[in-house]
Short mmCIF file of C-alpha atoms in Angstrom, two decimals:
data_model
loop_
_atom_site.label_atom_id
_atom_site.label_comp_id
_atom_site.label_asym_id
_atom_site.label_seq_id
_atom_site.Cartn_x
_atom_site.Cartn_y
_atom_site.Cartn_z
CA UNK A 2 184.28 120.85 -11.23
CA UNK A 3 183.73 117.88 -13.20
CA UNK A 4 180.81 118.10 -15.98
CA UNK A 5 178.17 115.22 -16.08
CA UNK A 6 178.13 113.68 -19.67
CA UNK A 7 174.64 112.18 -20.83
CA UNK A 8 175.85 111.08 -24.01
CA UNK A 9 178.78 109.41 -22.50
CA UNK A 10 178.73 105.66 -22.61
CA UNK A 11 177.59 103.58 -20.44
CA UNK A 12 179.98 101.06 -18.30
CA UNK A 13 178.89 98.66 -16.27
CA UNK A 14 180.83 98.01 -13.82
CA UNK A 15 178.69 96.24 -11.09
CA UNK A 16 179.28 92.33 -12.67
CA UNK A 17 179.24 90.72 -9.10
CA UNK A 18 175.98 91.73 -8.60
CA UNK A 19 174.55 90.72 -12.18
CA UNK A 20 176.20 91.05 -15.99
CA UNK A 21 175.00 90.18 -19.28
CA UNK A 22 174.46 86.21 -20.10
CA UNK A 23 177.97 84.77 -21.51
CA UNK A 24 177.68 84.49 -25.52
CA UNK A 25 177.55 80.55 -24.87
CA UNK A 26 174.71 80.58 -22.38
CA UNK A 27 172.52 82.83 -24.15
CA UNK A 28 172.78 80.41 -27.39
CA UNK A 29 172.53 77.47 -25.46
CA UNK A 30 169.41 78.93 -23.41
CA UNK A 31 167.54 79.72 -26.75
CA UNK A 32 167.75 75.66 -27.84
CA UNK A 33 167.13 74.51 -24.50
CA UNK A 34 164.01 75.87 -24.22
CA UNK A 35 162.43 74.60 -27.35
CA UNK A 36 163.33 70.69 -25.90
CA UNK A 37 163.73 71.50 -21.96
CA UNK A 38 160.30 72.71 -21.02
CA UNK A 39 158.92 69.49 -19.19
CA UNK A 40 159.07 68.55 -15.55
CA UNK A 41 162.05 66.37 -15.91
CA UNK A 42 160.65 63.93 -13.35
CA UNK A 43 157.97 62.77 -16.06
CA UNK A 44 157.79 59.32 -17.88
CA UNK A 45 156.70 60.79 -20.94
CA UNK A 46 158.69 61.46 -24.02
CA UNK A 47 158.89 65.16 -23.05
CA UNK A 48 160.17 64.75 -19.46
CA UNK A 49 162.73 62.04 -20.37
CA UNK A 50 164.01 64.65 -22.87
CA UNK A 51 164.64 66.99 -20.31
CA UNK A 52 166.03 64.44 -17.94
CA UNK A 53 168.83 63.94 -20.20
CA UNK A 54 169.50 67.21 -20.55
CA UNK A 55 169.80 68.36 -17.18
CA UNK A 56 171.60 65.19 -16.42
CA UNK A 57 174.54 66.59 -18.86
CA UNK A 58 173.99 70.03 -17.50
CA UNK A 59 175.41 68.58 -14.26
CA UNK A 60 178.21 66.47 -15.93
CA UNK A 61 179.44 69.70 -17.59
CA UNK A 62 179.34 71.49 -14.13
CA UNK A 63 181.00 68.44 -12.30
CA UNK A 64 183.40 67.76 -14.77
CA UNK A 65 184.35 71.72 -14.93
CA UNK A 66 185.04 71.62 -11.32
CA UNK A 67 186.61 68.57 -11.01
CA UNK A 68 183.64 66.88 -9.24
CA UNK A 69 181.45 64.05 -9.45
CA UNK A 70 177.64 64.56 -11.57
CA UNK A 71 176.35 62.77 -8.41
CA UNK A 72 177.73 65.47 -6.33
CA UNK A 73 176.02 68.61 -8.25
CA UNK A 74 172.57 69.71 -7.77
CA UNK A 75 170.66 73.26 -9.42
CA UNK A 76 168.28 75.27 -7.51
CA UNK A 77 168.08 78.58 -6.51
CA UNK A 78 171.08 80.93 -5.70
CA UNK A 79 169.84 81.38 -2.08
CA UNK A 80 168.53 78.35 -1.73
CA UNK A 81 172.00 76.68 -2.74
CA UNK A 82 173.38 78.63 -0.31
CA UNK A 83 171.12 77.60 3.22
CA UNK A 84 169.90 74.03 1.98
CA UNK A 85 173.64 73.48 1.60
CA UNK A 86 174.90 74.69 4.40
CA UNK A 87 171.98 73.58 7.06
CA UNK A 88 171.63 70.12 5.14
CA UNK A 89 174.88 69.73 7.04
CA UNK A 90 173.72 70.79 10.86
CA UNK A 91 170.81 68.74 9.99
CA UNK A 92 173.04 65.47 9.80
CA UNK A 93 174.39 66.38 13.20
CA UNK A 94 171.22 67.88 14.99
CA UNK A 95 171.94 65.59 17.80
CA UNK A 96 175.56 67.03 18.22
CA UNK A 97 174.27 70.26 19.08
CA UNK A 98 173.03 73.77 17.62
CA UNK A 99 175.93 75.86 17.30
CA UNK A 100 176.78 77.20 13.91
CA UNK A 101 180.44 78.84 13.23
CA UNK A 102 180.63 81.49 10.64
CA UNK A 103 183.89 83.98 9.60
CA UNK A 104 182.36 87.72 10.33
CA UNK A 105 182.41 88.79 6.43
CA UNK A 106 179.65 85.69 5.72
CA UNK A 107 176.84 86.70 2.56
CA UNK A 108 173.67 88.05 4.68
CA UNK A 109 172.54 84.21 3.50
CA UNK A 110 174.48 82.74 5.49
CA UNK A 111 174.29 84.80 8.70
CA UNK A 112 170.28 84.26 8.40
CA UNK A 113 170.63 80.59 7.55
CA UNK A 114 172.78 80.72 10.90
CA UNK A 115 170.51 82.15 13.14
CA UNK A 116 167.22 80.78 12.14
CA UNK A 117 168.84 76.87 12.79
CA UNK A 118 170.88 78.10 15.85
CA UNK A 119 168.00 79.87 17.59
CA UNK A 120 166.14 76.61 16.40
CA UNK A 121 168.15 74.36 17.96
CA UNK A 122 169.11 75.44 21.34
CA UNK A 123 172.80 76.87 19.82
CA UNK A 124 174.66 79.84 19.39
CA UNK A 125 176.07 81.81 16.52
CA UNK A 126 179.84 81.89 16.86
CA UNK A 127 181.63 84.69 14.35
CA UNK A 128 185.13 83.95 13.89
CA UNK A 129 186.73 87.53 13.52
CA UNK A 130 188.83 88.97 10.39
CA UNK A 131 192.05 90.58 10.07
CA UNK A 132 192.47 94.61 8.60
CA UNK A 133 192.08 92.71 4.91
CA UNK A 134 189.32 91.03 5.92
CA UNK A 135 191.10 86.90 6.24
CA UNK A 136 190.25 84.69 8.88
CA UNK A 137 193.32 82.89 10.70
CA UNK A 138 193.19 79.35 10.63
CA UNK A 139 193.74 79.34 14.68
CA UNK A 140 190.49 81.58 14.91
CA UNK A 141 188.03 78.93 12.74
CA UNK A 142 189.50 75.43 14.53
CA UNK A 143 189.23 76.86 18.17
CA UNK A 144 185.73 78.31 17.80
CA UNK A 145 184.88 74.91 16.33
CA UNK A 146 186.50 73.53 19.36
CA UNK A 147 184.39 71.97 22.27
CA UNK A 148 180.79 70.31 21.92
CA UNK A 149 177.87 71.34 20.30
CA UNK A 150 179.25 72.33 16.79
CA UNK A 151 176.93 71.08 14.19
CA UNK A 152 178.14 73.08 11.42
CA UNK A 153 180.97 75.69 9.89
CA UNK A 154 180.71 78.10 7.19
CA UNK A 155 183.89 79.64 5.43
CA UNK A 156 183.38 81.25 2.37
CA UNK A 157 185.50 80.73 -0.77
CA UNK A 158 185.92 84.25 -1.65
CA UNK A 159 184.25 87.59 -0.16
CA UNK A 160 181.43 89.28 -2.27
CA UNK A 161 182.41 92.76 -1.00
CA UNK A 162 186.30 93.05 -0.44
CA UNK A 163 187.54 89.92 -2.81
CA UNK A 164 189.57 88.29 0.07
CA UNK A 165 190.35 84.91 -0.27
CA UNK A 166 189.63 82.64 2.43
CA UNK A 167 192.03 80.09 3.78
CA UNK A 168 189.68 76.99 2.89
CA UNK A 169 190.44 73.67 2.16
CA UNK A 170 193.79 74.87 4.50
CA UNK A 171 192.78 72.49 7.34
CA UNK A 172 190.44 70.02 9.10
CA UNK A 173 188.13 70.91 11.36
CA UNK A 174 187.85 69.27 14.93
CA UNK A 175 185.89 67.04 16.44
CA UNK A 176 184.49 66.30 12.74
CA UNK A 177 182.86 69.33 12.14
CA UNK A 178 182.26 69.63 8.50
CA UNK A 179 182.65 72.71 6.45
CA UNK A 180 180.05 74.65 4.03
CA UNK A 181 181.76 76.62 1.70
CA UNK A 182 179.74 79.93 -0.17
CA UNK A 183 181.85 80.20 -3.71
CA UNK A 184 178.77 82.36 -4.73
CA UNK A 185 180.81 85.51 -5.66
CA UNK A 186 183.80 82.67 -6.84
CA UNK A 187 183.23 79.78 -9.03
CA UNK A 188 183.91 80.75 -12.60
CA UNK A 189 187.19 82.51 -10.71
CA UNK A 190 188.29 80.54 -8.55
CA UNK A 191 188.97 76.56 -7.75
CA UNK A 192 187.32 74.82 -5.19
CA UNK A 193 189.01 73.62 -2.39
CA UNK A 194 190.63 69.90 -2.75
CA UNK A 195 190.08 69.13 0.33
CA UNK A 196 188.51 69.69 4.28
CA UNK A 197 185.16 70.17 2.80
CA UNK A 198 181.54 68.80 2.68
CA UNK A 199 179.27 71.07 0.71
CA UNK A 200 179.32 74.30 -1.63
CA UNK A 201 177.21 76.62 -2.89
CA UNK A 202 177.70 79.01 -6.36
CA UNK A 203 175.69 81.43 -8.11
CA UNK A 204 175.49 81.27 -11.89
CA UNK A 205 175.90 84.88 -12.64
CA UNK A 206 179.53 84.75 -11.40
CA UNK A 207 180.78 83.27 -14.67
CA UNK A 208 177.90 84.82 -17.36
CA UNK A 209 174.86 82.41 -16.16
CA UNK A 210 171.55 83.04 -15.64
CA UNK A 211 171.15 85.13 -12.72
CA UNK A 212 168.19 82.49 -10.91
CA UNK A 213 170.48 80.02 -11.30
CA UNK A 214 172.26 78.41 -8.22
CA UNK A 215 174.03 75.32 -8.00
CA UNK A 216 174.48 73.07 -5.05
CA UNK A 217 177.07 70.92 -4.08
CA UNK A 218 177.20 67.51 -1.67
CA UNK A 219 180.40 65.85 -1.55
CA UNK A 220 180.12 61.95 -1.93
CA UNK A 221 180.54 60.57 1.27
CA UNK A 222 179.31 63.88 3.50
CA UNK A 223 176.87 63.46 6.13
CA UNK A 224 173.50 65.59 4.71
CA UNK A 225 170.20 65.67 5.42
CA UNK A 226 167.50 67.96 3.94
CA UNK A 227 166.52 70.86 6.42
CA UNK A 228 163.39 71.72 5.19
CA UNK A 229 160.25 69.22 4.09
CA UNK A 230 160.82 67.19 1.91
CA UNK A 231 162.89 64.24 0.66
CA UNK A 232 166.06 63.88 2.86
CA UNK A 233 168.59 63.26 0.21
CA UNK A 234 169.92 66.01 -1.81
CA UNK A 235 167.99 66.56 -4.94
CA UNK A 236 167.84 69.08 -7.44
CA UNK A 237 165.17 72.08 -7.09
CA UNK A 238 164.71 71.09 -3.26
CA UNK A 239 162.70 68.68 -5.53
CA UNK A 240 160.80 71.44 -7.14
CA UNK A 241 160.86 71.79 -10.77
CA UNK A 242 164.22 72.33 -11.70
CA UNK A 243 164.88 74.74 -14.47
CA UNK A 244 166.32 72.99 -17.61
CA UNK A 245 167.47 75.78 -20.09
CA UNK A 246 168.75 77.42 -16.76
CA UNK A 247 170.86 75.05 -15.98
CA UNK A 248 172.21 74.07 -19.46
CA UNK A 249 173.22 77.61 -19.87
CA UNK A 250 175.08 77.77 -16.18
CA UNK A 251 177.41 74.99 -17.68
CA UNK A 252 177.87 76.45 -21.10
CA UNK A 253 178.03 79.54 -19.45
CA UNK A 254 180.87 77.94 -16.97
CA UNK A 255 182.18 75.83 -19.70
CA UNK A 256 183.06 78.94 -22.03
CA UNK A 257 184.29 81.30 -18.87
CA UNK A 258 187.11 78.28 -17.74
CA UNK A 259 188.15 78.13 -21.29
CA UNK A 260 189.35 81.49 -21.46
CA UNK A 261 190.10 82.03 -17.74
CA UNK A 262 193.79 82.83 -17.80
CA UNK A 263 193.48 85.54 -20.21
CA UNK A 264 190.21 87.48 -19.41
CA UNK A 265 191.06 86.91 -14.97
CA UNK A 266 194.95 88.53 -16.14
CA UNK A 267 193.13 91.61 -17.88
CA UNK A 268 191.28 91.85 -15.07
CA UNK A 269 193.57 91.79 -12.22
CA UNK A 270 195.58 94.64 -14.09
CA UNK A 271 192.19 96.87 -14.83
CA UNK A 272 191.70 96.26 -10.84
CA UNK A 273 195.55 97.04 -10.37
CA UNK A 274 195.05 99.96 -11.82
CA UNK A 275 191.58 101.01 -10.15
CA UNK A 276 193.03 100.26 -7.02
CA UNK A 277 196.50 102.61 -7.82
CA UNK A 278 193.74 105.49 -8.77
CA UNK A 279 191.78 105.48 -6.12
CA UNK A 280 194.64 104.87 -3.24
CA UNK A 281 195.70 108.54 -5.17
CA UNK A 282 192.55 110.44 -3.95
CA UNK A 283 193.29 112.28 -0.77
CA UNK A 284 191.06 110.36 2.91
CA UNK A 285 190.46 107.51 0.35
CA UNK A 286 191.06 103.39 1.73
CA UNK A 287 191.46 100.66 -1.03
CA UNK A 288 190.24 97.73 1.32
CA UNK A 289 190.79 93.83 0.77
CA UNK A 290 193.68 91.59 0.22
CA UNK A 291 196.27 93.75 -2.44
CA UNK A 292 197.06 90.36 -3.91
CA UNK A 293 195.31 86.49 -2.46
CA UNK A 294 191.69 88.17 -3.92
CA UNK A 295 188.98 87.56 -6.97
CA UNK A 296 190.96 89.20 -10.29
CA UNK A 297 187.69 91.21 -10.75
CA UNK A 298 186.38 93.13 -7.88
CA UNK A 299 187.86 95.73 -5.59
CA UNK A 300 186.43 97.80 -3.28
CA UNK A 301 187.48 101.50 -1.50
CA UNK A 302 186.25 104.28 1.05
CA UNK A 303 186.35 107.58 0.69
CA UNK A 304 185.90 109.83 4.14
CA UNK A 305 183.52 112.78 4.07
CA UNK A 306 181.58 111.41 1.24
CA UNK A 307 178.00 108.88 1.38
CA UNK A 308 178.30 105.94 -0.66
CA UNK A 309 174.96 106.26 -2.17
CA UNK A 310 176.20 109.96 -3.24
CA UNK A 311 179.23 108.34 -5.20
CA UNK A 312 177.31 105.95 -6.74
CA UNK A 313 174.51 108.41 -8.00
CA UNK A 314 177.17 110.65 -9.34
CA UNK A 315 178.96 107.99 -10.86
CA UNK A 316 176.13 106.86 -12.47
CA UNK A 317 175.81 110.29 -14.31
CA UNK A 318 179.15 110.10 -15.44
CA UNK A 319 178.13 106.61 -17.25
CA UNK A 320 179.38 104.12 -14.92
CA UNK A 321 177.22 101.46 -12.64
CA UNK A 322 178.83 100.69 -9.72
CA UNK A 323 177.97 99.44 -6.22
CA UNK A 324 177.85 100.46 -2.72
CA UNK A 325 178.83 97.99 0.27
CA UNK A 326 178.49 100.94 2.50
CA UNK A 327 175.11 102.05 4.90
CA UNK A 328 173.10 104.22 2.51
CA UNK A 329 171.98 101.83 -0.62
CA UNK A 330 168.68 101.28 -1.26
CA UNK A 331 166.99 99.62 1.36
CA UNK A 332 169.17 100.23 4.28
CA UNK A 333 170.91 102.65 6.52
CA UNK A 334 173.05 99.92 8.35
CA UNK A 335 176.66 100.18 7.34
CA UNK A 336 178.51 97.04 5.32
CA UNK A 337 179.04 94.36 8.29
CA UNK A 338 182.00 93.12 6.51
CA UNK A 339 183.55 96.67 6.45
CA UNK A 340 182.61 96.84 10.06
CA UNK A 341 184.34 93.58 10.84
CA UNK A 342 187.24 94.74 9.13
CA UNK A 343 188.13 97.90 10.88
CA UNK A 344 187.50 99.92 7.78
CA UNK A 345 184.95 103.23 6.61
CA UNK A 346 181.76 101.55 6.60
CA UNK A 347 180.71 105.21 4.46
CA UNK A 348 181.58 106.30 1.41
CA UNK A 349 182.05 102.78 0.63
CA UNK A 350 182.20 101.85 -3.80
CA UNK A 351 182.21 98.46 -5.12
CA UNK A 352 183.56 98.15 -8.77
CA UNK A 353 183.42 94.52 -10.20
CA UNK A 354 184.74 93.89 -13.95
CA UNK A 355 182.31 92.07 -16.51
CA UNK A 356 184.48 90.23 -18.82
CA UNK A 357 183.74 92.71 -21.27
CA UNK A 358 185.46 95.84 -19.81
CA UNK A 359 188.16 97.72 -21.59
CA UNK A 360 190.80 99.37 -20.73
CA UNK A 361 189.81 102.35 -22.08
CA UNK A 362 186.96 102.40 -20.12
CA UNK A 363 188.90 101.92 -16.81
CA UNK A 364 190.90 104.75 -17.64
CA UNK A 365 187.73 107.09 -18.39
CA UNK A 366 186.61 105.64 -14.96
CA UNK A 367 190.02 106.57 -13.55
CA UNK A 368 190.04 109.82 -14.93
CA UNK A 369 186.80 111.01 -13.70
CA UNK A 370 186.65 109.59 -9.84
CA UNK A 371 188.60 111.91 -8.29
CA UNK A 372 186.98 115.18 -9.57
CA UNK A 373 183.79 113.31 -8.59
CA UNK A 374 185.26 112.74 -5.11
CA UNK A 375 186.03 116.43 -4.92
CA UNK A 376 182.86 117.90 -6.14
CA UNK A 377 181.15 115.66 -3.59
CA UNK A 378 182.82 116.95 -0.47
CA UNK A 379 182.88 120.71 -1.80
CA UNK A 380 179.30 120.53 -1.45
CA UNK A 381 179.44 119.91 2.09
CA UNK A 382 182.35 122.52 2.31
CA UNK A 383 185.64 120.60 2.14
#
């Protein structure tokens, strides 16, 4: 039986849901707020101050993913996500009301989804996933096929599994533009070249604040503000935008592309090796793509055993993980991505790597699942 260790030390390995501000942002945050406390829509001295800075906030962001400052907005994470994505049904509200979605969507998007659907006289349309939980490009172009489409929503990456998405692969019919969720992504991954209209990513993905969403418009896409308020895209749904927040999203983003190659390659072999551990404990599934997925994340199932049991017990051991599975905290619904996938919706873990994990760490991590595993079920007599 394996001991629990309160002096051990403490790992956390739950990044995709929230990790410690990037060295650069937290500097960058500290300055920012001693000149980027006014409303930045201001005439005064103050609010032209903080104009300028959130103007090069968004040229860092733009230039960092190869876009245009004009094309980049901050606001919140959520709100990033449905403004973005409904901006674009709004544009074709005369088309129709049907919104297509892949099956592994952020609960966001699914909401987002509904709420204009049901709206607007449409339909939700969920384009099913494969055992590694990928769309086909057939699946998204014929469910986007016939009238009434106003919108589609592929995401970049998924915030569970890892998988890789096949966007930017293809245009859409009957010009039905695409919303793309790099929430769990950016910082990761490049955005699509092409065969999209709008974006949405979440700060704490590469070491930003974790309030901090950013919004993305491509110049030429047909948008139109949902909600009340002024119809072109704007920063803050034109709220008061947060300044120092969004000065240290692009440091944050700045400093995580700069050393991309190295930290994503330590990464993918910590996962490798996560993955290689776990596959070894008897009735467990490693789930996801093996390969076309986020460096950082990986996710597995182990039969006989609740997920919110592993992650309690984990937690005593020193490490913070997640649970995509039925029994976190404020639900007993199983993971609709795991559903969608075929695979254990219990027992479920979610480890994500901060850039700050060690190898020695993974290996304590390693070392101690499996007797955790074990104890688990011998307590229900396996």
């Amino acid at each position: 039986m394996t001991q629990s260790q309160p002096g051990a030390e403490r790992v956390h390995l739950d990044a995709g849901a929230g990790a410690p501000l990037h060295p650069a942002a937290r500097e960058v945050m500290t300055a920012a707020q001693e000149r980027g406390f006014a409303d930045p829509r201001a005439l005064h001295g103050a609010g032209r101050d903080a104009r300028l800075l959130l103007d090069n906030a968004r040229e860092v962001v733009a230039e960092c993913l190869g876009l245009r400052r004009e094309e980049v907005f901050f606001t919140s994470p959520v709100d990033a996500v449905q403004r973005g994505m409904l901006g674009l049904a709004a544009a074709r509200v005369r088309v129709g009301g049907h919104v297509v979605h892949s099956a592994v969507e952020h609960a966001h998007v699914r909401h987002a989804a509904l709420w204009w659907a049901g709206s607007h006289g449409g339909e939700t349309r969920e384009v099913p996933v494969d055992l590694r939980g990928a769309v086909a490009e057939a699946d998204v172009i014929s469910h986007c096929a016939g009238a009434g489409v106003a919108v589609a929503a592929v995401q970049l990456a998924n915030h569970e599994v890892g998988t890789v998405q096949p966007v930017g692969a293809f245009p859409l019919p009957d010009g039905v533009p695409m919303f793309v969720d790099a929430s769990p992504a950016l910082g990761h991954l490049d955005l699509p070249a092409e065969h999209w209209s709008a974006a949405a990513g979440h700060a704490t993905a590469w070491g930003g604040p974790p309030g901090v969403g950013v919004m993305i418009v491509r110049r030429g896409a047909r948008w139109t503000n949902p909600f009340p308020g002024d119809p072109a895209p704007t920063d803050a749904g034109g709220g008061l935008p947060d300044v120092p927040g969004a000065l240290a999203a692009a440091a944050a983003l700045r400093a995580t592309l700069a050393e991309h190659d190295e930290v994503a390659a330590r990464q993918r072999r910590l996962v490798d090796r996560i993955r290689e551990a776990a596959a070894a404990v008897p009735d467990t599934d490693v789930v996801g793509d093996p390969r076309d997925r986020l460096p950082h994340l990986v996710t597995f199932s182990c039969l006989y055993v609740p997920g919110e049991a592993l992650v309690r017990a984990l937690d005593r051991h020193g490490f913070g993980v997640a649970s995509g599975s039925a029994c976190t905290a404020s639900t007993l619904e199983p993971s609709h991505v795991l559903a969608a996938m075929g695979a254990l919706t219990h027992g479920n873990v979610r480890v994500s790597l901060g850039r700050q994990v060690t190898e020695a760490q993974v290996e304590r991590f390693c070392a101690v699942l499996p007797g955790v595993v074990q104890d688990l079920r011998a307590e229900i007599g396996l």
